[in-house]
Amino acid sequence: MSKEKILVIGASGQIGVELTLALRRIYGNNNVVASDLREENDLLKGTGPYVSIDVMNKEMLHVQVIRQNVTQIYLLAAILSATGEKNPTLAWNLNMQGLLNVLDIAREEQIRKVYWPSSIAVFGPTSPKVNCPQQTIIEPITVYGISKYAGEFWCNYYNKRYGVDVRSLRYPGLISYKSSPGGGTTDYAVDIFHQALEDKAYTCFLKEDTRLPMMYMPDAIRATIELMEAPAEHISIRTSYNLSGVSFSPSEIAAEIKKHIPEFTISYKPDSRQDIADSWPQSIDDSVATSDWNWKPEYDLQMMTKDMFANLH
Ligand code: NAD
Ligand code: SER
């Protein structure tokens, strides 16, 4: 294990901070190089090496991969759903070219493993709403969803054609307390905790009954590491695995928060993110992940809410 040298690209983001810290605990601090376009996140400072990398600059990335003797790459740099709709060209360029740069370098340098996350955003209004299966109709309506779906097929292509061991999960909306979310449609489920503590009130940008697939960050980090540590012959999906944690609506999470803060109130002022949310499934069937590499989530809404407040307090 100590022979591995891991590069995390997008390490200062919502997932990157926690994934980098988790990988450092497993592989050793100096064997996990954090990188990002923006400055090093405070929580990473002093925990291991950090380099500034723009994933769009392929030459610079290539030099760092060789210089650092990288054996695994986790690519997290992307523009998420809501921000992507504000600048579709930018989102497409970063989400596609960033991935292609990493896949090309992985092929040329024979990188042992690559991780790249997809999203529930690949699904569109024509996909089944409840228990959306691994293989189904997939017609995304956001540039983010289109880029993720195209990216899944590039991963599959590089695996089948060049033997690159690239693995992927379709994350649901992720809820965490360590680092802030980066412009997604599911961000309300993080903001609501902060506002509940600060103001005892929250105005939600989605309607009260908008049920979406979500997951608590410790489950997402564990899923990522379990997928990456599974034997290659167990990985039957080389596009991206469906992954399920817990599904809830704004009114359901508000009711759970009220158990901790009885005076908490919620109001609703849906904006353009409602259309994005309405196009996604309400719940996900992740039985292929369960049968291939024994995936099982731990956190339900109650456990997650309790843990969020315990840590945010
Ligand atoms: P985030 O926006 O919090 O973090 C992304 C990081 O990438 C940021 O720190 C940003 O500075 C960095 N970055 C942007 N452009 C870069 C560039 N050119 N070069 C290097 N770094 C750059 O996003 P996140 O929530 O941590 O998401 C990480 C990945 O997981 C993304 O691919 C995202 O699509 C996927 N995902 C996230 C969620 C979620 O709920 N957070 C759900 C599904 C999928
Ligand atoms: N949480 C992400 C978003 O809302 C899903 O990929 O964009």
GROMACS .gro file of C-alpha atoms and ligand atoms in nm:
model
  364
    1MET     CA    1   0.000   0.000   0.000
    2SER     CA    2   0.276   0.245   0.086
    3LYS     CA    3   0.409   0.218  -0.272
    4GLU     CA    4   0.104   0.409  -0.397
    5LYS     CA    5   0.132   0.782  -0.470
    6ILE     CA    6  -0.208   0.942  -0.510
    7LEU     CA    7  -0.290   1.275  -0.676
    8VAL     CA    8  -0.625   1.433  -0.583
    9ILE     CA    9  -0.732   1.704  -0.831
   10GLY     CA   10  -0.995   1.942  -0.690
   11ALA     CA   11  -0.884   1.864  -0.333
   12SER     CA   12  -1.010   2.194  -0.187
   13GLY     CA   13  -1.374   2.122  -0.275
   14GLN     CA   14  -1.662   1.970  -0.079
   15ILE     CA   15  -1.559   1.610  -0.146
   16GLY     CA   16  -1.189   1.672  -0.206
   17VAL     CA   17  -1.109   1.785   0.148
   18GLU     CA   18  -1.265   1.482   0.314
   19LEU     CA   19  -1.146   1.233   0.054
   20THR     CA   20  -0.788   1.364   0.076
   21LEU     CA   21  -0.790   1.336   0.455
   22ALA     CA   22  -0.935   0.982   0.437
   23LEU     CA   23  -0.679   0.871   0.175
   24ARG     CA   24  -0.398   1.021   0.387
   25ARG     CA   25  -0.513   0.811   0.683
   26ILE     CA   26  -0.492   0.495   0.467
   27TYR     CA   27  -0.187   0.558   0.247
   28GLY     CA   28   0.017   0.795   0.465
   29ASN     CA   29   0.018   1.176   0.456
   30ASN     CA   30   0.311   1.215   0.216
   31ASN     CA   31   0.172   0.963  -0.033
   32VAL     CA   32  -0.140   1.169  -0.108
   33VAL     CA   33  -0.074   1.491  -0.300
   34ALA     CA   34  -0.361   1.741  -0.281
   35SER     CA   35  -0.404   1.980  -0.574
   36ASP     CA   36  -0.648   2.247  -0.683
   37LEU     CA   37  -0.682   2.563  -0.886
   38ARG     CA   38  -0.775   2.755  -0.574
   39GLU     CA   39  -0.573   2.784  -0.257
   40GLU     CA   40  -0.526   2.491  -0.021
   41ASN     CA   41  -0.827   2.441   0.205
   42ASP     CA   42  -0.750   2.527   0.570
   43LEU     CA   43  -0.843   2.175   0.682
   44LEU     CA   44  -0.572   2.029   0.458
   45LYS     CA   45  -0.296   2.264   0.569
   46GLY     CA   46  -0.016   2.081   0.748
   47THR     CA   47  -0.160   1.736   0.672
   48GLY     CA   48   0.044   1.659   0.358
   49PRO     CA   49   0.179   1.788   0.026
   50TYR     CA   50  -0.014   2.043  -0.180
   51VAL     CA   51   0.052   2.158  -0.539
   52SER     CA   52  -0.134   2.413  -0.747
   53ILE     CA   53  -0.272   2.244  -1.062
   54ASP     CA   54  -0.508   2.356  -1.336
   55VAL     CA   55  -0.648   2.035  -1.482
   56MET     CA   56  -0.704   2.220  -1.810
   57ASN     CA   57  -0.329   2.268  -1.845
   58LYS     CA   58  -0.238   1.919  -1.965
   59GLU     CA   59   0.138   1.980  -1.986
   60MET     CA   60   0.157   2.111  -1.632
   61LEU     CA   61  -0.054   1.821  -1.508
   62HIS     CA   62   0.162   1.571  -1.697
   63VAL     CA   63   0.482   1.717  -1.547
   64GLN     CA   64   0.339   1.691  -1.195
   65VAL     CA   65   0.225   1.331  -1.250
   66ILE     CA   66   0.580   1.234  -1.357
   67ARG     CA   67   0.757   1.450  -1.096
   68GLN     CA   68   0.547   1.314  -0.809
   69ASN     CA   69   0.565   0.950  -0.934
   70VAL     CA   70   0.186   0.934  -0.925
   71THR     CA   71   0.028   0.586  -0.937
   72GLN     CA   72  -0.341   0.681  -0.882
   73ILE     CA   73  -0.544   0.990  -0.975
   74TYR     CA   74  -0.871   1.106  -0.819
   75LEU     CA   75  -1.025   1.373  -1.044
   76LEU     CA   76  -1.281   1.587  -0.857
   77ALA     CA   77  -1.250   1.920  -1.042
   78ALA     CA   78  -1.581   2.002  -1.211
   79ILE     CA   79  -1.856   2.262  -1.238
   80LEU     CA   80  -2.178   2.138  -1.076
   81SER     CA   81  -2.539   2.153  -1.195
   82ALA     CA   82  -2.665   2.497  -1.090
   83THR     CA   83  -2.339   2.682  -1.168
   84GLY     CA   84  -2.314   2.492  -1.497
   85GLU     CA   85  -2.647   2.631  -1.618
   86LYS     CA   86  -2.510   2.985  -1.570
   87ASN     CA   87  -2.215   2.916  -1.800
   88PRO     CA   88  -2.278   2.600  -2.007
   89THR     CA   89  -1.969   2.636  -2.229
   90LEU     CA   90  -1.737   2.671  -1.933
   91ALA     CA   91  -1.898   2.371  -1.760
   92TRP     CA   92  -1.872   2.154  -2.072
   93ASN     CA   93  -1.508   2.254  -2.132
   94LEU     CA   94  -1.390   2.189  -1.776
   95ASN     CA   95  -1.594   1.874  -1.718
   96MET     CA   96  -1.495   1.715  -2.051
   97GLN     CA   97  -1.143   1.840  -2.120
   98GLY     CA   98  -1.035   1.792  -1.759
   99LEU     CA   99  -1.141   1.427  -1.777
  100LEU     CA  100  -0.983   1.368  -2.119
  101ASN     CA  101  -0.654   1.521  -2.000
  102VAL     CA  102  -0.647   1.285  -1.701
  103LEU     CA  103  -0.746   0.978  -1.904
  104ASP     CA  104  -0.480   1.051  -2.167
  105ILE     CA  105  -0.206   1.097  -1.908
  106ALA     CA  106  -0.324   0.783  -1.725
  107ARG     CA  107  -0.290   0.587  -2.050
  108GLU     CA  108   0.052   0.732  -2.138
  109GLU     CA  109   0.200   0.695  -1.790
  110GLN     CA  110   0.026   0.365  -1.712
  111ILE     CA  111  -0.137   0.505  -1.400
  112ARG     CA  112  -0.264   0.211  -1.192
  113LYS     CA  113  -0.611   0.348  -1.112
  114VAL     CA  114  -0.822   0.655  -1.185
  115TYR     CA  115  -1.133   0.772  -0.996
  116TRP     CA  116  -1.382   1.013  -1.152
  117PRO     CA  117  -1.729   1.081  -1.012
  118SER     CA  118  -2.045   1.098  -1.218
  119SER     CA  119  -2.381   1.206  -1.073
  120ILE     CA  120  -2.753   1.137  -1.047
  121ALA     CA  121  -2.766   1.435  -1.287
  122VAL     CA  122  -2.714   1.195  -1.579
  123PHE     CA  123  -3.080   1.099  -1.536
  124GLY     CA  124  -3.348   1.313  -1.697
  125PRO     CA  125  -3.727   1.353  -1.697
  126THR     CA  126  -3.775   1.030  -1.899
  127SER     CA  127  -3.585   0.813  -1.648
  128PRO     CA  128  -3.788   0.622  -1.386
  129LYS     CA  129  -3.853   0.843  -1.080
  130VAL     CA  130  -3.850   0.573  -0.814
  131ASN     CA  131  -3.566   0.324  -0.769
  132CYS     CA  132  -3.407   0.439  -1.092
  133PRO     CA  133  -3.212   0.139  -1.224
  134GLN     CA  134  -2.849   0.117  -1.337
  135GLN     CA  135  -2.946   0.070  -1.701
  136THR     CA  136  -3.244   0.275  -1.816
  137ILE     CA  137  -3.349   0.565  -2.038
  138ILE     CA  138  -3.098   0.845  -1.979
  139GLU     CA  139  -3.177   1.185  -2.132
  140PRO     CA  140  -3.020   1.460  -1.914
  141ILE     CA  141  -3.144   1.818  -1.953
  142THR     CA  142  -2.855   2.008  -1.787
  143VAL     CA  143  -2.511   2.070  -1.935
  144TYR     CA  144  -2.372   1.916  -1.615
  145GLY     CA  145  -2.575   1.597  -1.672
  146ILE     CA  146  -2.477   1.584  -2.039
  147SER     CA  147  -2.108   1.623  -1.948
  148LYS     CA  148  -2.132   1.351  -1.683
  149TYR     CA  149  -2.307   1.108  -1.918
  150ALA     CA  150  -2.053   1.172  -2.197
  151GLY     CA  151  -1.775   1.137  -1.938
  152GLU     CA  152  -1.905   0.797  -1.832
  153PHE     CA  153  -1.868   0.672  -2.188
  154TRP     CA  154  -1.516   0.816  -2.216
  155CYS     CA  155  -1.423   0.623  -1.901
  156ASN     CA  156  -1.570   0.306  -2.050
  157TYR     CA  157  -1.385   0.372  -2.378
  158TYR     CA  158  -1.045   0.423  -2.213
  159ASN     CA  159  -1.098   0.109  -2.009
  160LYS     CA  160  -1.205  -0.112  -2.298
  161ARG     CA  161  -0.967   0.031  -2.560
  162TYR     CA  162  -0.654   0.116  -2.359
  163GLY     CA  163  -0.698  -0.086  -2.039
  164VAL     CA  164  -0.709   0.221  -1.810
  165ASP     CA  165  -0.852   0.106  -1.475
  166VAL     CA  166  -1.092   0.397  -1.431
  167ARG     CA  167  -1.377   0.361  -1.181
  168SER     CA  168  -1.677   0.582  -1.116
  169LEU     CA  169  -1.981   0.641  -0.895
  170ARG     CA  170  -2.298   0.836  -0.969
  171TYR     CA  171  -2.304   1.030  -0.642
  172PRO     CA  172  -2.638   1.153  -0.507
  173GLY     CA  173  -2.648   1.502  -0.347
  174LEU     CA  174  -2.384   1.504  -0.075
  175ILE     CA  175  -2.431   1.648   0.274
  176SER     CA  176  -2.131   1.745   0.485
  177TYR     CA  177  -2.015   1.982   0.756
  178LYS     CA  178  -1.640   2.014   0.685
  179SER     CA  179  -1.626   2.201   0.353
  180SER     CA  180  -1.896   2.394   0.167
  181PRO     CA  181  -2.077   2.264  -0.140
  182GLY     CA  182  -1.978   2.408  -0.477
  183GLY     CA  183  -2.294   2.520  -0.665
  184GLY     CA  184  -2.524   2.220  -0.696
  185THR     CA  185  -2.902   2.179  -0.689
  186THR     CA  186  -2.880   1.968  -0.373
  187ASP     CA  187  -2.682   2.234  -0.179
  188TYR     CA  188  -2.997   2.336   0.013
  189ALA     CA  189  -2.962   2.021   0.224
  190VAL     CA  190  -2.630   2.157   0.358
  191ASP     CA  191  -2.731   2.526   0.384
  192ILE     CA  192  -3.042   2.434   0.586
  193PHE     CA  193  -2.829   2.311   0.879
  194HIS     CA  194  -2.621   2.631   0.892
  195GLN     CA  195  -2.929   2.855   0.872
  196ALA     CA  196  -3.113   2.645   1.132
  197LEU     CA  197  -2.830   2.707   1.377
  198GLU     CA  198  -2.776   3.074   1.289
  199ASP     CA  199  -3.130   3.206   1.222
  200LYS     CA  200  -3.366   2.924   1.327
  201ALA     CA  201  -3.525   2.974   0.984
  202TYR     CA  202  -3.453   2.877   0.625
  203THR     CA  203  -3.595   2.978   0.287
  204CYS     CA  204  -3.560   2.681   0.054
  205PHE     CA  205  -3.503   2.724  -0.322
  206LEU     CA  206  -3.686   2.394  -0.389
  207LYS     CA  207  -4.054   2.311  -0.326
  208GLU     CA  208  -4.141   2.130  -0.005
  209ASP     CA  209  -4.217   1.793  -0.167
  210THR     CA  210  -3.911   1.776  -0.398
  211ARG     CA  211  -3.773   1.437  -0.303
  212LEU     CA  212  -3.414   1.373  -0.418
  213PRO     CA  213  -3.147   1.106  -0.367
  214MET     CA  214  -2.894   1.224  -0.105
  215MET     CA  215  -2.603   1.079   0.092
  216TYR     CA  216  -2.408   1.174   0.403
  217MET     CA  217  -2.041   1.239   0.326
  218PRO     CA  218  -1.896   0.956   0.542
  219ASP     CA  219  -2.096   0.707   0.331
  220ALA     CA  220  -1.977   0.872   0.008
  221ILE     CA  221  -1.611   0.861   0.116
  222ARG     CA  222  -1.642   0.499   0.222
  223ALA     CA  223  -1.815   0.405  -0.106
  224THR     CA  224  -1.536   0.573  -0.305
  225ILE     CA  225  -1.260   0.393  -0.118
  226GLU     CA  226  -1.442   0.057  -0.124
  227LEU     CA  227  -1.493   0.087  -0.500
  228MET     CA  228  -1.128   0.178  -0.556
  229GLU     CA  229  -1.004  -0.108  -0.337
  230ALA     CA  230  -1.229  -0.375  -0.492
  231PRO     CA  231  -1.052  -0.631  -0.712
  232ALA     CA  232  -1.069  -0.522  -1.078
  233GLU     CA  233  -1.252  -0.841  -1.177
  234HIS     CA  234  -1.544  -0.741  -0.950
  235ILE     CA  235  -1.598  -0.414  -1.138
  236SER     CA  236  -1.859  -0.499  -1.403
  237ILE     CA  237  -1.963  -0.136  -1.466
  238ARG     CA  238  -1.702   0.074  -1.640
  239THR     CA  239  -1.932   0.369  -1.710
  240SER     CA  240  -2.047   0.460  -1.356
  241TYR     CA  241  -2.224   0.282  -1.070
  242ASN     CA  242  -2.561   0.391  -0.933
  243LEU     CA  243  -2.517   0.471  -0.563
  244SER     CA  244  -2.792   0.522  -0.307
  245GLY     CA  245  -2.797   0.660   0.047
  246VAL     CA  246  -3.117   0.823   0.166
  247SER     CA  247  -3.398   1.006  -0.016
  248PHE     CA  248  -3.587   1.298   0.139
  249SER     CA  249  -3.770   1.620   0.055
  250PRO     CA  250  -3.715   1.969   0.207
  251SER     CA  251  -4.021   1.925   0.431
  252GLU     CA  252  -3.893   1.590   0.559
  253ILE     CA  253  -3.547   1.721   0.647
  254ALA     CA  254  -3.709   2.029   0.806
  255ALA     CA  255  -3.922   1.800   1.027
  256GLU     CA  256  -3.609   1.612   1.134
  257ILE     CA  257  -3.427   1.940   1.211
  258LYS     CA  258  -3.724   2.054   1.422
  259LYS     CA  259  -3.660   1.758   1.653
  260HIS     CA  260  -3.327   1.926   1.743
  261ILE     CA  261  -3.437   2.292   1.710
  262PRO     CA  262  -3.813   2.305   1.789
  263GLU     CA  263  -3.846   2.675   1.693
  264PHE     CA  264  -3.703   2.613   1.342
  265THR     CA  265  -3.925   2.725   1.054
  266ILE     CA  266  -3.894   2.672   0.680
  267SER     CA  267  -4.046   2.865   0.389
  268TYR     CA  268  -4.026   2.793   0.017
  269LYS     CA  269  -3.921   3.017  -0.271
  270PRO     CA  270  -3.844   2.789  -0.567
  271ASP     CA  271  -3.606   2.926  -0.832
  272SER     CA  272  -3.452   2.790  -1.154
  273ARG     CA  273  -3.298   2.500  -0.961
  274GLN     CA  274  -3.650   2.355  -0.921
  275ASP     CA  275  -3.654   2.257  -1.292
  276ILE     CA  276  -3.323   2.076  -1.250
  277ALA     CA  277  -3.445   1.892  -0.940
  278ASP     CA  278  -3.774   1.798  -1.110
  279SER     CA  279  -3.578   1.629  -1.389
  280TRP     CA  280  -3.390   1.394  -1.151
  281PRO     CA  281  -3.512   1.067  -0.994
  282GLN     CA  282  -3.639   1.060  -0.636
  283SER     CA  283  -3.454   0.742  -0.546
  284ILE     CA  284  -3.186   0.518  -0.695
  285ASP     CA  285  -3.150   0.141  -0.730
  286ASP     CA  286  -2.787   0.060  -0.647
  287SER     CA  287  -2.822  -0.318  -0.641
  288VAL     CA  288  -2.541  -0.365  -0.895
  289ALA     CA  289  -2.295  -0.185  -0.662
  290THR     CA  290  -2.420  -0.408  -0.379
  291SER     CA  291  -2.370  -0.728  -0.573
  292ASP     CA  292  -2.036  -0.630  -0.734
  293TRP     CA  293  -1.847  -0.485  -0.434
  294ASN     CA  294  -2.084  -0.524  -0.137
  295TRP     CA  295  -2.195  -0.162  -0.114
  296LYS     CA  296  -2.424  -0.080   0.180
  297PRO     CA  297  -2.503   0.271   0.312
  298GLU     CA  298  -2.502   0.333   0.688
  299TYR     CA  299  -2.666   0.671   0.743
  300ASP     CA  300  -3.040   0.740   0.731
  301LEU     CA  301  -3.194   1.087   0.767
  302GLN     CA  302  -3.218   1.063   1.146
  303MET     CA  303  -2.855   0.952   1.198
  304MET     CA  304  -2.725   1.208   0.950
  305THR     CA  305  -2.914   1.498   1.111
  306LYS     CA  306  -2.794   1.402   1.457
  307ASP     CA  307  -2.433   1.377   1.340
  308MET     CA  308  -2.449   1.707   1.146
  309PHE     CA  309  -2.568   1.896   1.455
  310ALA     CA  310  -2.317   1.720   1.682
  311ASN     CA  311  -2.036   1.841   1.456
  312LEU     CA  312  -2.168   2.187   1.363
  313HIS     CA  313  -2.230   2.275   1.728
  314NAD     P1  314  -1.661   2.143  -0.553
  314NAD     O1  315  -1.707   2.247  -0.648
  314NAD     O2  316  -1.685   2.161  -0.409
  314NAD     O3  317  -1.505   2.118  -0.574
  314NAD     C1  318  -1.445   2.115  -0.700
  314NAD     C2  319  -1.302   2.165  -0.684
  314NAD     O4  320  -1.241   2.165  -0.814
  314NAD     C3  321  -1.294   2.309  -0.631
  314NAD     O5  322  -1.212   2.316  -0.517
  314NAD     C4  323  -1.237   2.388  -0.747
  314NAD     O6  324  -1.151   2.494  -0.708
  314NAD     C5  325  -1.159   2.279  -0.822
  314NAD     N1  326  -1.136   2.316  -0.962
  314NAD     C6  327  -1.219   2.383  -1.045
  314NAD     N2  328  -1.162   2.401  -1.164
  314NAD     C7  329  -1.038   2.344  -1.156
  314NAD     C8  330  -0.930   2.332  -1.248
  314NAD     N3  331  -0.936   2.382  -1.370
  314NAD     N4  332  -0.820   2.266  -1.206
  314NAD     C9  333  -0.810   2.216  -1.080
  314NAD     N5  334  -0.909   2.227  -0.990
  314NAD    C10  335  -1.021   2.291  -1.027
  314NAD     O7  336  -1.723   2.006  -0.605
  314NAD     P2  337  -1.750   1.873  -0.520
  314NAD     O8  338  -1.888   1.881  -0.467
  314NAD     O9  339  -1.638   1.845  -0.430
  314NAD    O10  340  -1.755   1.767  -0.639
  314NAD    C11  341  -1.643   1.690  -0.677
  314NAD    C12  342  -1.686   1.597  -0.788
  314NAD    O11  343  -1.795   1.515  -0.744
  314NAD    C13  344  -1.736   1.668  -0.915
  314NAD    O12  345  -1.700   1.593  -1.027
  314NAD    C14  346  -1.886   1.664  -0.899
  314NAD    O13  347  -1.951   1.670  -1.023
  314NAD    C15  348  -1.906   1.530  -0.832
  314NAD     N6  349  -2.033   1.521  -0.760
  314NAD    C16  350  -2.055   1.597  -0.649
  314NAD    C17  351  -2.177   1.588  -0.582
  314NAD    C18  352  -2.205   1.668  -0.458
  314NAD    O14  353  -2.319   1.665  -0.409
  314NAD     N7  354  -2.109   1.739  -0.403
  314NAD    C19  355  -2.275   1.501  -0.631
  314NAD    C20  356  -2.252   1.430  -0.747
  314NAD    C21  357  -2.128   1.438  -0.810
  315SER     N1  358  -2.507   1.761  -0.589
  315SER     C1  359  -2.489   1.769  -0.730
  315SER     C2  360  -2.561   1.887  -0.787
  315SER     O1  361  -2.663   1.922  -0.731
  315SER     C3  362  -2.536   1.644  -0.797
  315SER     O2  363  -2.440   1.609  -0.888
  315SER     O3  364  -2.518   1.939  -0.885
   0.00000   0.00000   0.00000
